[in-house]
Short mmCIF file of C-alpha atoms and ligand atoms in Angstrom, two decimals:
data_model
loop_
_atom_site.label_atom_id
_atom_site.label_comp_id
_atom_site.label_asym_id
_atom_site.label_seq_id
_atom_site.Cartn_x
_atom_site.Cartn_y
_atom_site.Cartn_z
CA MET T 1 0.09 -9.88 20.93
CA SER T 2 1.82 -6.64 21.84
CA VAL T 3 3.20 -4.92 18.75
CA ILE T 4 2.62 -6.55 15.36
CA ALA T 5 3.53 -4.99 12.02
CA VAL T 6 1.53 -6.07 8.97
CA VAL T 7 3.67 -5.61 5.87
CA GLY T 8 3.12 -6.24 2.16
CA ALA T 9 5.48 -8.91 0.80
CA GLN T 10 4.91 -8.24 -2.90
CA TRP T 11 3.94 -5.19 -5.03
CA GLY T 12 1.07 -3.96 -2.84
CA ASP T 13 -2.62 -4.95 -2.85
CA GLU T 14 -1.80 -8.19 -1.04
CA GLY T 15 -4.85 -7.91 1.22
CA LYS T 16 -3.25 -6.16 4.21
CA GLY T 17 -6.48 -4.30 4.96
CA ARG T 18 -8.47 -7.47 5.49
CA VAL T 19 -5.65 -9.05 7.54
CA VAL T 20 -5.55 -5.93 9.72
CA ASP T 21 -9.35 -5.96 9.96
CA TYR T 22 -9.11 -9.57 11.16
CA LEU T 23 -6.27 -8.97 13.63
CA ALA T 24 -7.72 -5.66 14.84
CA ALA T 25 -10.39 -7.53 16.76
CA ASP T 26 -7.63 -8.10 19.36
CA ALA T 27 -5.92 -4.71 18.99
CA ASP T 28 -6.20 -1.58 21.11
CA LEU T 29 -4.45 0.68 18.62
CA VAL T 30 -3.95 0.45 14.83
CA ILE T 31 -1.39 2.80 13.25
CA ARG T 32 -0.90 3.58 9.55
CA TYR T 33 2.78 4.40 9.18
CA GLY T 34 3.34 5.45 5.59
CA GLY T 35 1.89 6.46 2.26
CA GLY T 36 -1.27 8.44 1.74
CA ASN T 37 -4.50 8.15 -0.19
CA ASN T 38 -2.63 6.31 -2.92
CA ALA T 39 -3.46 3.29 -0.74
CA GLY T 40 -6.54 1.29 -1.40
CA HIS T 41 -7.53 -1.20 1.25
CA THR T 42 -10.61 -3.23 0.52
CA VAL T 43 -12.38 -4.48 3.61
CA VAL T 44 -15.50 -6.62 3.55
CA ASN T 45 -17.12 -7.22 6.92
CA PRO T 46 -20.58 -7.39 8.47
CA HIS T 47 -20.88 -3.58 8.14
CA GLY T 48 -20.53 -3.75 4.35
CA HIS T 49 -17.97 -3.45 1.58
CA PHE T 50 -15.48 -0.61 2.09
CA LYS T 51 -12.59 0.96 0.23
CA LEU T 52 -10.25 2.71 2.61
CA HIS T 53 -7.55 5.04 1.36
CA LEU T 54 -6.18 6.82 4.42
CA ILE T 55 -8.10 5.63 7.44
CA PRO T 56 -6.61 2.56 9.18
CA SER T 57 -8.51 -0.70 8.77
CA GLY T 58 -9.03 -0.90 12.55
CA ILE T 59 -11.82 1.67 12.25
CA PHE T 60 -14.48 -1.05 12.08
CA HIS T 61 -13.78 -2.25 15.63
CA PRO T 62 -15.49 0.18 18.01
CA GLY T 63 -13.03 -0.46 20.86
CA THR T 64 -9.93 0.11 18.75
CA ARG T 65 -8.16 3.45 18.45
CA ASN T 66 -6.64 4.36 15.08
CA LEU T 67 -3.75 6.68 14.37
CA LEU T 68 -2.50 8.21 11.15
CA GLY T 69 1.19 8.25 12.03
CA ASN T 70 3.80 10.89 11.32
CA GLY T 71 5.06 8.89 8.33
CA VAL T 72 1.78 9.29 6.47
CA VAL T 73 1.10 12.12 4.01
CA ILE T 74 -2.45 13.40 4.42
CA ASN T 75 -4.67 15.10 1.89
CA PRO T 76 -7.10 16.85 4.29
CA PRO T 77 -10.10 17.19 1.93
CA ALA T 78 -9.68 13.52 0.91
CA LEU T 79 -9.52 12.47 4.57
CA ILE T 80 -12.67 14.44 5.37
CA ARG T 81 -14.49 12.83 2.42
CA GLU T 82 -13.49 9.39 3.66
CA LEU T 83 -14.61 10.20 7.21
CA ASP T 84 -17.96 11.48 5.94
CA GLU T 85 -18.49 8.36 3.84
CA LEU T 86 -17.75 6.03 6.75
CA GLU T 87 -19.93 7.97 9.15
CA ALA T 88 -22.76 8.00 6.59
CA ALA T 89 -22.46 4.19 6.50
CA GLY T 90 -22.88 4.11 10.29
CA ILE T 91 -19.21 3.56 11.18
CA GLY T 92 -18.26 5.70 14.18
CA CYS T 93 -14.93 7.45 13.63
CA SER T 94 -14.49 9.12 17.02
CA LYS T 95 -11.43 6.97 17.66
CA LEU T 96 -9.44 8.22 14.69
CA PHE T 97 -6.41 10.34 15.62
CA ILE T 98 -3.86 12.15 13.48
CA SER T 99 -0.21 12.74 14.28
CA ASP T 100 0.61 16.44 14.43
CA ARG T 101 3.85 15.65 12.60
CA ALA T 102 2.25 13.97 9.56
CA HIS T 103 2.85 15.88 6.34
CA VAL T 104 0.09 17.42 4.25
CA VAL T 105 -0.59 16.78 0.56
CA MET T 106 -1.34 20.12 -1.09
CA PRO T 107 -3.30 20.60 -4.34
CA TYR T 108 -0.07 21.54 -6.13
CA HIS T 109 1.48 18.19 -5.14
CA VAL T 110 -1.26 16.48 -7.12
CA LEU T 111 -0.61 18.86 -10.02
CA LEU T 112 3.15 18.24 -9.93
CA ASP T 113 2.58 14.47 -9.80
CA GLN T 114 0.56 14.75 -13.02
CA LEU T 115 2.96 17.15 -14.75
CA GLU T 116 5.99 15.02 -13.86
CA GLU T 117 4.28 11.91 -15.24
CA ARG T 118 3.44 13.74 -18.49
CA GLU T 119 7.03 14.86 -18.76
CA ARG T 120 8.29 11.28 -18.38
CA GLY T 121 6.30 10.29 -21.46
CA PRO T 122 6.66 6.59 -22.27
CA ALA T 123 8.97 6.18 -19.25
CA LYS T 124 6.22 7.20 -16.84
CA LEU T 125 6.11 5.47 -13.46
CA GLY T 126 2.37 4.90 -13.41
CA THR T 127 1.85 6.73 -10.10
CA THR T 128 -1.61 7.06 -8.60
CA SER T 129 -1.57 10.84 -9.38
CA ARG T 130 -2.43 11.58 -5.75
CA GLY T 131 0.56 13.86 -5.16
CA ILE T 132 2.30 11.35 -2.91
CA GLY T 133 5.79 11.60 -4.44
CA PRO T 134 5.87 15.44 -4.54
CA ALA T 135 4.58 15.64 -0.93
CA TYR T 136 7.45 13.41 0.25
CA VAL T 137 9.88 15.43 -1.88
CA ASP T 138 8.82 18.60 -0.03
CA LYS T 139 9.16 16.77 3.29
CA VAL T 140 12.75 15.80 2.48
CA ALA T 141 13.45 19.29 1.08
CA ARG T 142 12.26 20.67 4.45
CA ARG T 143 9.58 22.88 2.98
CA GLY T 144 6.51 20.68 3.58
CA PHE T 145 3.38 21.55 5.52
CA ARG T 146 2.61 19.39 8.52
CA VAL T 147 -0.76 18.78 10.15
CA VAL T 148 0.26 21.00 13.06
CA ASP T 149 0.64 23.91 10.60
CA LEU T 150 -3.04 23.68 9.65
CA LEU T 151 -3.87 24.71 13.18
CA GLU T 152 -2.02 28.03 12.92
CA PRO T 153 -3.88 29.96 10.20
CA ASP T 154 -1.69 33.07 10.01
CA ALA T 155 1.57 31.20 9.78
CA PHE T 156 -0.08 28.75 7.35
CA ARG T 157 -1.11 31.58 5.01
CA ASP T 158 2.41 33.04 5.04
CA GLN T 159 4.01 29.67 4.31
CA LEU T 160 1.43 29.06 1.58
CA ALA T 161 2.28 32.32 -0.22
CA THR T 162 5.96 31.33 -0.29
CA ALA T 163 5.19 27.80 -1.43
CA LEU T 164 2.87 28.95 -4.22
CA ALA T 165 5.38 31.50 -5.52
CA ARG T 166 7.87 28.63 -5.91
CA VAL T 167 5.31 26.33 -7.53
CA ARG T 168 4.28 29.03 -10.03
CA ARG T 169 7.93 29.49 -11.02
CA LEU T 170 8.21 25.74 -11.43
CA VAL T 171 5.10 25.20 -13.54
CA SER T 172 5.88 28.12 -15.83
CA GLY T 173 8.60 25.81 -17.21
CA TYR T 174 5.91 23.46 -18.52
CA PHE T 175 4.44 26.27 -20.64
CA GLU T 176 7.81 27.19 -22.00
CA ALA T 177 8.09 23.60 -23.14
CA GLY T 178 5.04 24.25 -25.31
CA ASP T 179 2.40 22.92 -22.93
CA SER T 180 -0.17 25.67 -23.11
CA GLY T 181 -3.48 23.82 -23.35
CA ASP T 182 -6.52 25.47 -21.72
CA ASP T 183 -7.18 22.42 -19.56
CA LEU T 184 -3.72 22.59 -18.12
CA HIS T 185 -4.13 26.32 -17.48
CA ALA T 186 -7.34 25.70 -15.57
CA THR T 187 -5.79 22.86 -13.56
CA ILE T 188 -2.80 25.00 -12.67
CA GLU T 189 -5.01 27.94 -11.69
CA ALA T 190 -7.02 25.73 -9.34
CA ALA T 191 -3.96 24.10 -7.81
CA THR T 192 -2.28 27.43 -7.10
CA ASP T 193 -5.31 29.51 -6.02
CA GLU T 194 -3.96 30.96 -2.79
CA GLU T 195 -7.26 32.24 -1.42
CA LYS T 196 -9.18 29.05 -2.09
CA ILE T 197 -6.46 26.68 -0.82
CA GLY T 198 -5.97 28.81 2.30
CA GLU T 199 -9.67 28.72 3.09
CA GLU T 200 -10.14 25.02 2.33
CA TYR T 201 -7.10 23.82 4.27
CA ILE T 202 -7.64 26.06 7.30
CA ALA T 203 -11.29 24.93 7.42
CA ALA T 204 -10.07 21.33 7.19
CA GLY T 205 -7.66 22.04 10.06
CA ARG T 206 -10.57 23.32 12.18
CA ARG T 207 -12.63 20.25 11.31
CA LEU T 208 -9.81 17.82 12.14
CA ALA T 209 -8.32 19.72 15.12
CA SER T 210 -9.90 17.57 17.83
CA ARG T 211 -8.24 14.49 16.33
CA VAL T 212 -4.74 15.96 16.10
CA VAL T 213 -2.43 14.55 18.76
CA ASP T 214 1.22 14.19 19.61
CA GLY T 215 1.44 10.74 18.02
CA GLN T 216 4.61 9.75 19.82
CA ALA T 217 3.06 10.52 23.23
CA LEU T 218 -0.05 8.51 22.35
CA VAL T 219 2.04 5.54 21.21
CA ASP T 220 4.36 5.76 24.20
CA GLU T 221 1.43 5.71 26.60
CA ALA T 222 -0.12 2.75 24.78
CA LEU T 223 3.20 0.86 25.00
CA GLY T 224 3.50 1.73 28.68
CA ASP T 225 0.01 0.37 29.33
CA GLY T 226 0.88 -2.88 27.55
CA GLN T 227 -1.71 -2.22 24.86
CA ARG T 228 -1.87 -4.34 21.76
CA ILE T 229 -0.70 -2.34 18.77
CA LEU T 230 -0.98 -3.15 15.07
CA LEU T 231 1.18 -1.31 12.55
CA GLU T 232 -0.64 -1.27 9.22
CA GLY T 233 1.61 -1.17 6.19
CA GLN T 234 0.86 0.34 2.82
CA LEU T 235 2.10 -1.11 -0.48
CA GLY T 236 4.80 -3.78 -0.42
CA THR T 237 8.53 -4.43 -0.47
CA MET T 238 8.74 -4.31 -4.25
CA ARG T 239 7.51 -0.68 -4.17
CA ASP T 240 9.78 0.33 -1.27
CA LEU T 241 11.77 3.47 -2.01
CA ASP T 242 15.10 1.78 -1.19
CA TRP T 243 14.42 -1.85 -1.99
CA GLY T 244 11.74 -1.89 -4.63
CA THR T 245 12.07 -1.82 -8.40
CA TYR T 246 13.52 1.70 -8.43
CA PRO T 247 12.45 4.09 -9.95
CA TYR T 248 9.09 2.29 -10.17
CA VAL T 249 8.52 2.67 -6.45
CA THR T 250 6.60 4.83 -4.03
CA SER T 251 8.30 7.57 -2.04
CA SER T 252 8.14 5.99 1.41
CA SER T 253 9.21 2.78 3.10
CA PRO T 254 6.58 0.05 3.48
CA ILE T 255 8.98 -2.38 5.24
CA PRO T 256 9.22 -2.65 9.07
CA GLY T 257 12.04 -0.07 9.32
CA GLY T 258 9.52 2.40 7.90
CA ALA T 259 7.00 1.24 10.49
CA SER T 260 9.21 2.23 13.41
CA LEU T 261 9.95 5.62 11.88
CA GLY T 262 6.47 6.37 10.60
CA ALA T 263 4.55 5.28 13.69
CA GLY T 264 6.94 6.76 16.26
CA LEU T 265 7.98 3.71 18.24
CA PRO T 266 11.37 2.11 18.87
CA ALA T 267 12.21 -0.61 16.34
CA VAL T 268 13.01 -3.05 19.16
CA ARG T 269 9.41 -2.81 20.39
CA ILE T 270 8.06 -4.56 17.29
CA ASP T 271 7.44 -8.10 18.50
CA ARG T 272 6.17 -9.76 15.36
CA VAL T 273 6.04 -8.95 11.69
CA VAL T 274 3.32 -10.55 9.59
CA GLY T 275 4.07 -10.53 5.88
CA VAL T 276 1.04 -10.53 3.61
CA ALA T 277 1.36 -12.24 0.24
CA LYS T 278 -1.23 -13.12 -2.35
CA ALA T 279 -1.30 -16.71 -3.63
CA TYR T 280 -0.29 -15.22 -7.01
CA THR T 281 1.19 -11.87 -8.08
CA THR T 282 -0.35 -8.54 -9.01
CA ALA T 283 0.99 -5.05 -9.57
CA VAL T 284 -0.39 -1.72 -10.71
CA GLY T 285 1.84 0.87 -12.28
CA ALA T 286 4.86 0.43 -14.50
CA GLY T 287 8.13 -1.43 -13.96
CA PRO T 288 9.56 -4.93 -14.29
CA LEU T 289 7.31 -7.87 -13.45
CA PRO T 290 8.85 -11.11 -14.80
CA VAL T 291 5.83 -13.25 -13.91
CA GLU T 292 3.31 -11.04 -15.71
CA LEU T 293 0.92 -13.10 -17.87
CA SER T 294 -0.73 -11.75 -20.97
CA ASP T 295 -2.70 -14.91 -21.67
CA ALA T 296 -5.92 -16.58 -20.55
CA ASP T 297 -4.43 -17.49 -17.14
CA GLY T 298 -3.65 -13.80 -16.52
CA ASP T 299 -7.19 -12.83 -17.49
CA LEU T 300 -8.61 -15.53 -15.26
CA LEU T 301 -6.62 -14.30 -12.27
CA ARG T 302 -7.78 -10.71 -12.94
CA GLU T 303 -11.43 -11.64 -13.29
CA ARG T 304 -11.66 -14.21 -10.48
CA GLY T 305 -9.52 -12.05 -8.19
CA VAL T 306 -11.31 -8.80 -9.18
CA GLU T 307 -7.90 -7.31 -9.75
CA TYR T 308 -8.68 -3.66 -10.38
CA GLY T 309 -7.00 -0.87 -8.38
CA THR T 310 -9.01 0.18 -5.32
CA SER T 311 -7.84 3.77 -5.60
CA THR T 312 -7.61 4.25 -9.34
CA GLY T 313 -9.71 1.43 -10.87
CA ARG T 314 -6.77 0.49 -13.13
CA PRO T 315 -6.66 -3.21 -14.17
CA ARG T 316 -3.87 -4.86 -12.22
CA ARG T 317 -1.09 -6.76 -13.97
CA CYS T 318 -1.41 -10.40 -12.94
CA GLY T 319 0.93 -13.39 -12.87
CA TRP T 320 1.95 -16.54 -11.02
CA TYR T 321 3.38 -16.42 -7.50
CA ASP T 322 6.91 -15.00 -7.51
CA ALA T 323 8.84 -16.82 -4.78
CA VAL T 324 12.03 -14.87 -5.56
CA ALA T 325 10.34 -11.55 -4.77
CA VAL T 326 8.72 -12.92 -1.60
CA ARG T 327 12.01 -14.42 -0.40
CA PHE T 328 13.67 -11.04 -0.99
CA SER T 329 10.94 -9.47 1.11
CA VAL T 330 11.40 -12.11 3.85
CA ARG T 331 15.10 -11.22 4.08
CA LEU T 332 14.38 -7.50 4.34
CA ALA T 333 11.40 -7.63 6.64
CA GLY T 334 12.17 -10.64 8.85
CA TYR T 335 8.62 -11.98 8.93
CA SER T 336 7.57 -14.06 11.91
CA SER T 337 4.86 -15.55 9.71
CA ILE T 338 3.06 -15.02 6.43
CA ALA T 339 -0.64 -14.51 5.74
CA LEU T 340 -1.41 -15.93 2.31
CA THR T 341 -4.47 -14.33 0.75
CA LYS T 342 -6.85 -15.19 -2.10
CA LEU T 343 -5.98 -18.87 -2.31
CA ASP T 344 -9.53 -19.49 -3.62
CA VAL T 345 -8.77 -17.45 -6.77
CA LEU T 346 -6.66 -20.40 -7.98
CA ASP T 347 -9.50 -22.90 -7.41
CA THR T 348 -10.30 -23.44 -11.08
CA MET T 349 -6.72 -23.85 -12.35
CA ALA T 350 -5.78 -27.29 -13.70
CA ARG T 351 -2.16 -26.56 -12.78
CA VAL T 352 -0.44 -23.82 -10.83
CA ARG T 353 3.01 -22.37 -11.36
CA ILE T 354 5.55 -20.88 -8.98
CA CYS T 355 8.45 -18.72 -10.10
CA VAL T 356 11.43 -20.14 -8.18
CA ALA T 357 14.23 -18.22 -9.91
CA TYR T 358 14.84 -15.87 -12.83
CA ARG T 359 16.98 -16.47 -15.88
CA ASP T 360 18.74 -13.87 -17.99
CA PRO T 361 18.22 -15.03 -21.60
CA SER T 362 21.15 -12.95 -22.86
CA THR T 363 23.74 -14.65 -20.59
CA ASP T 364 21.84 -17.70 -19.36
CA ARG T 365 22.69 -16.54 -15.83
CA ARG T 366 20.32 -17.69 -13.08
CA TRP T 367 19.13 -15.07 -10.59
CA ASP T 368 17.96 -16.07 -7.13
CA THR T 369 17.36 -12.52 -5.97
CA VAL T 370 16.04 -9.21 -7.26
CA PRO T 371 18.55 -7.17 -9.31
CA ALA T 372 19.14 -3.48 -8.54
CA SER T 373 18.85 -2.44 -12.16
CA ALA T 374 15.34 -2.10 -13.55
CA SER T 375 16.61 -2.71 -17.09
CA VAL T 376 18.30 -5.98 -16.06
CA TYR T 377 15.16 -7.00 -14.15
CA GLU T 378 13.04 -6.13 -17.18
CA ARG T 379 14.78 -8.73 -19.34
CA LEU T 380 14.76 -11.58 -16.77
CA GLU T 381 12.46 -14.50 -17.43
CA PRO T 382 10.75 -16.59 -14.77
CA VAL T 383 11.90 -20.16 -14.05
CA TYR T 384 8.75 -22.02 -13.11
CA GLU T 385 7.93 -25.05 -11.06
CA GLU T 386 4.57 -26.56 -11.85
CA MET T 387 2.14 -28.30 -9.50
CA ARG T 388 -1.25 -29.89 -9.92
CA GLY T 389 -4.22 -27.61 -9.34
CA TRP T 390 -7.01 -28.66 -6.98
CA LYS T 391 -10.06 -27.82 -9.13
CA THR T 392 -12.19 -27.63 -5.99
CA ASP T 393 -14.03 -24.74 -4.38
CA THR T 394 -12.09 -23.83 -1.23
CA SER T 395 -14.19 -20.83 -0.25
CA ALA T 396 -16.10 -22.74 2.43
CA ALA T 397 -13.01 -24.29 4.03
CA ARG T 398 -12.36 -23.02 7.55
CA SER T 399 -9.58 -25.36 8.64
CA TRP T 400 -6.37 -26.67 7.13
CA ASP T 401 -7.75 -30.18 6.95
CA GLU T 402 -10.71 -29.03 4.88
CA LEU T 403 -8.43 -27.87 2.06
CA PRO T 404 -7.85 -30.29 -0.83
CA PRO T 405 -4.46 -32.08 -0.67
CA GLU T 406 -3.18 -30.26 -3.80
CA ALA T 407 -3.95 -26.87 -2.22
CA ARG T 408 -2.14 -27.89 0.97
CA ALA T 409 0.84 -29.07 -1.10
CA TYR T 410 0.91 -25.71 -2.90
CA VAL T 411 0.88 -23.76 0.38
CA GLU T 412 3.55 -26.04 1.85
CA ARG T 413 5.76 -25.48 -1.18
CA LEU T 414 5.37 -21.68 -0.88
CA GLU T 415 6.18 -22.00 2.80
CA ALA T 416 9.36 -23.98 2.09
CA LEU T 417 10.44 -21.44 -0.54
CA ALA T 418 9.81 -18.49 1.82
CA GLY T 419 11.41 -20.22 4.81
CA VAL T 420 8.68 -18.77 7.04
CA PRO T 421 5.49 -20.40 8.32
CA ILE T 422 2.28 -19.51 6.52
CA SER T 423 -0.01 -19.17 9.50
CA LEU T 424 -3.08 -17.50 8.04
CA LEU T 425 -4.85 -18.24 4.78
CA SER T 426 -7.77 -16.43 3.20
CA VAL T 427 -10.21 -18.17 0.90
CA GLY T 428 -12.61 -15.33 0.15
CA PRO T 429 -13.25 -11.67 0.89
CA GLU T 430 -15.55 -12.09 3.90
CA ARG T 431 -14.14 -11.59 7.38
CA ASP T 432 -14.68 -15.24 8.35
CA GLN T 433 -13.19 -16.73 5.17
CA MET T 434 -9.92 -17.30 6.98
CA ILE T 435 -7.98 -20.38 7.99
CA LEU T 436 -5.72 -20.08 10.99
CA ARG T 437 -2.82 -22.55 11.16
CA GLY T 438 -1.16 -22.68 14.54
CA SER T 439 -1.61 -19.75 16.92
P1 LIG P 1 2.70 6.64 -5.99
O1 LIG P 1 2.78 6.01 -4.63
O2 LIG P 1 1.32 7.17 -6.33
O3 LIG P 1 3.78 7.65 -6.24
O4 LIG P 1 2.96 5.47 -7.08
C1 LIG P 1 4.19 4.78 -7.13
C2 LIG P 1 3.98 3.33 -7.51
O5 LIG P 1 3.29 2.65 -6.46
C3 LIG P 1 3.11 3.14 -8.75
O6 LIG P 1 3.56 1.98 -9.41
C4 LIG P 1 1.73 2.89 -8.19
O7 LIG P 1 0.90 2.15 -9.07
C5 LIG P 1 2.09 2.07 -6.97
N1 LIG P 1 1.06 2.18 -5.93
C6 LIG P 1 0.80 3.25 -5.15
N2 LIG P 1 -0.19 2.96 -4.26
C7 LIG P 1 -0.56 1.70 -4.49
C8 LIG P 1 -1.51 0.81 -3.88
O8 LIG P 1 -2.23 1.11 -2.93
N3 LIG P 1 -1.56 -0.45 -4.41
C9 LIG P 1 -0.76 -0.85 -5.42
N4 LIG P 1 0.13 -0.07 -6.00
C10 LIG P 1 0.24 1.19 -5.56
#
């Protein structure tokens, strides 16, 4: 292995964290390249059960360095809380580094995320309310704070005064619209309190200073030394800003193009891309999801798969495996192989279904790809193929041959539909509940 990107092939929550945790045993450097603490990576290993939001999943391997790349947006108080929690659990975090070019999530980004969602009313996107979208908006508008700015207190305070004057002008519009509740007033006061934010963020800068590095230089040196690098994706193709179910997307690019940009390495240096897909489908947040089930099968997937958001606790929308969405992701991301997670969640099903195409009931047109329009996508119905379930506990299987024939047939069918080998399978949350096929 030299440089491997681990990318979500569905709507996020595919189990990238545990795949990175598994692969990180052989990695020298793990880099998060996008998103922020909207992410929720669940990792279960001999150290315990962890929910990571910002810190790369390589943190559990003492020899591995971890970098929050320039493409990440960092909420400093949230990062410090996560560091404290890990260190309290006995996980050493001395090998966590932060790119000086990463952008900073400010308290008013969180406020704007919430206000914008309220304003959308029934058309809300279902964001995580962590200020991710507004932080990326400020980055693109060239008025964002970067980690390097936290290290220059005087300039930071000046920039903060300008930023807060703009935010106050902006939020006054919400009052004019009749939004004058006391709660909102208090929230706005807290999110625009110049003195408090200045103190908190400059103190956070001091606390994090020893970890702040020129990320590109660190990555370049690692490449030069032939180190093994893992690029850890956040979310999945279907929430990609360009390719996901726009506008029900995040504000960054989870696909490998985003990895090159957000980690600071040339795209041609990525040797392999591992796509991570769940053996069924889940999504949190709004937007089209043709395979969504609102029946007993959906409930079973949610309960057996413990499908509740790691960051927000929201119940995830569940459905059968969507081969159209995964194939779309394969075309965009060019996976070398796929890691299929949570196969064991299907163990009790008498039959399993795979969505192999969509159908537009108003025209009877068949769709073999994902439409650009969310309203068209919303009305598409899944075309299913059905296979026999295996009704056998697979959680103790550690090799391909130990899986029941029906489970192998299911995986082989998914493989044929994706056109990419499925080389890793997970059959439970523990680190060793993995089946490696091939190398
Ligand atoms: P945002 O990234 O908070 O702006 O949310 C945009 C969309 O991405 C919403 O549908 C969220 O539910 C979804 N989303 C954000 N982070 C995650 C995650 O870690 N897992 C799954 N969905 C997520």
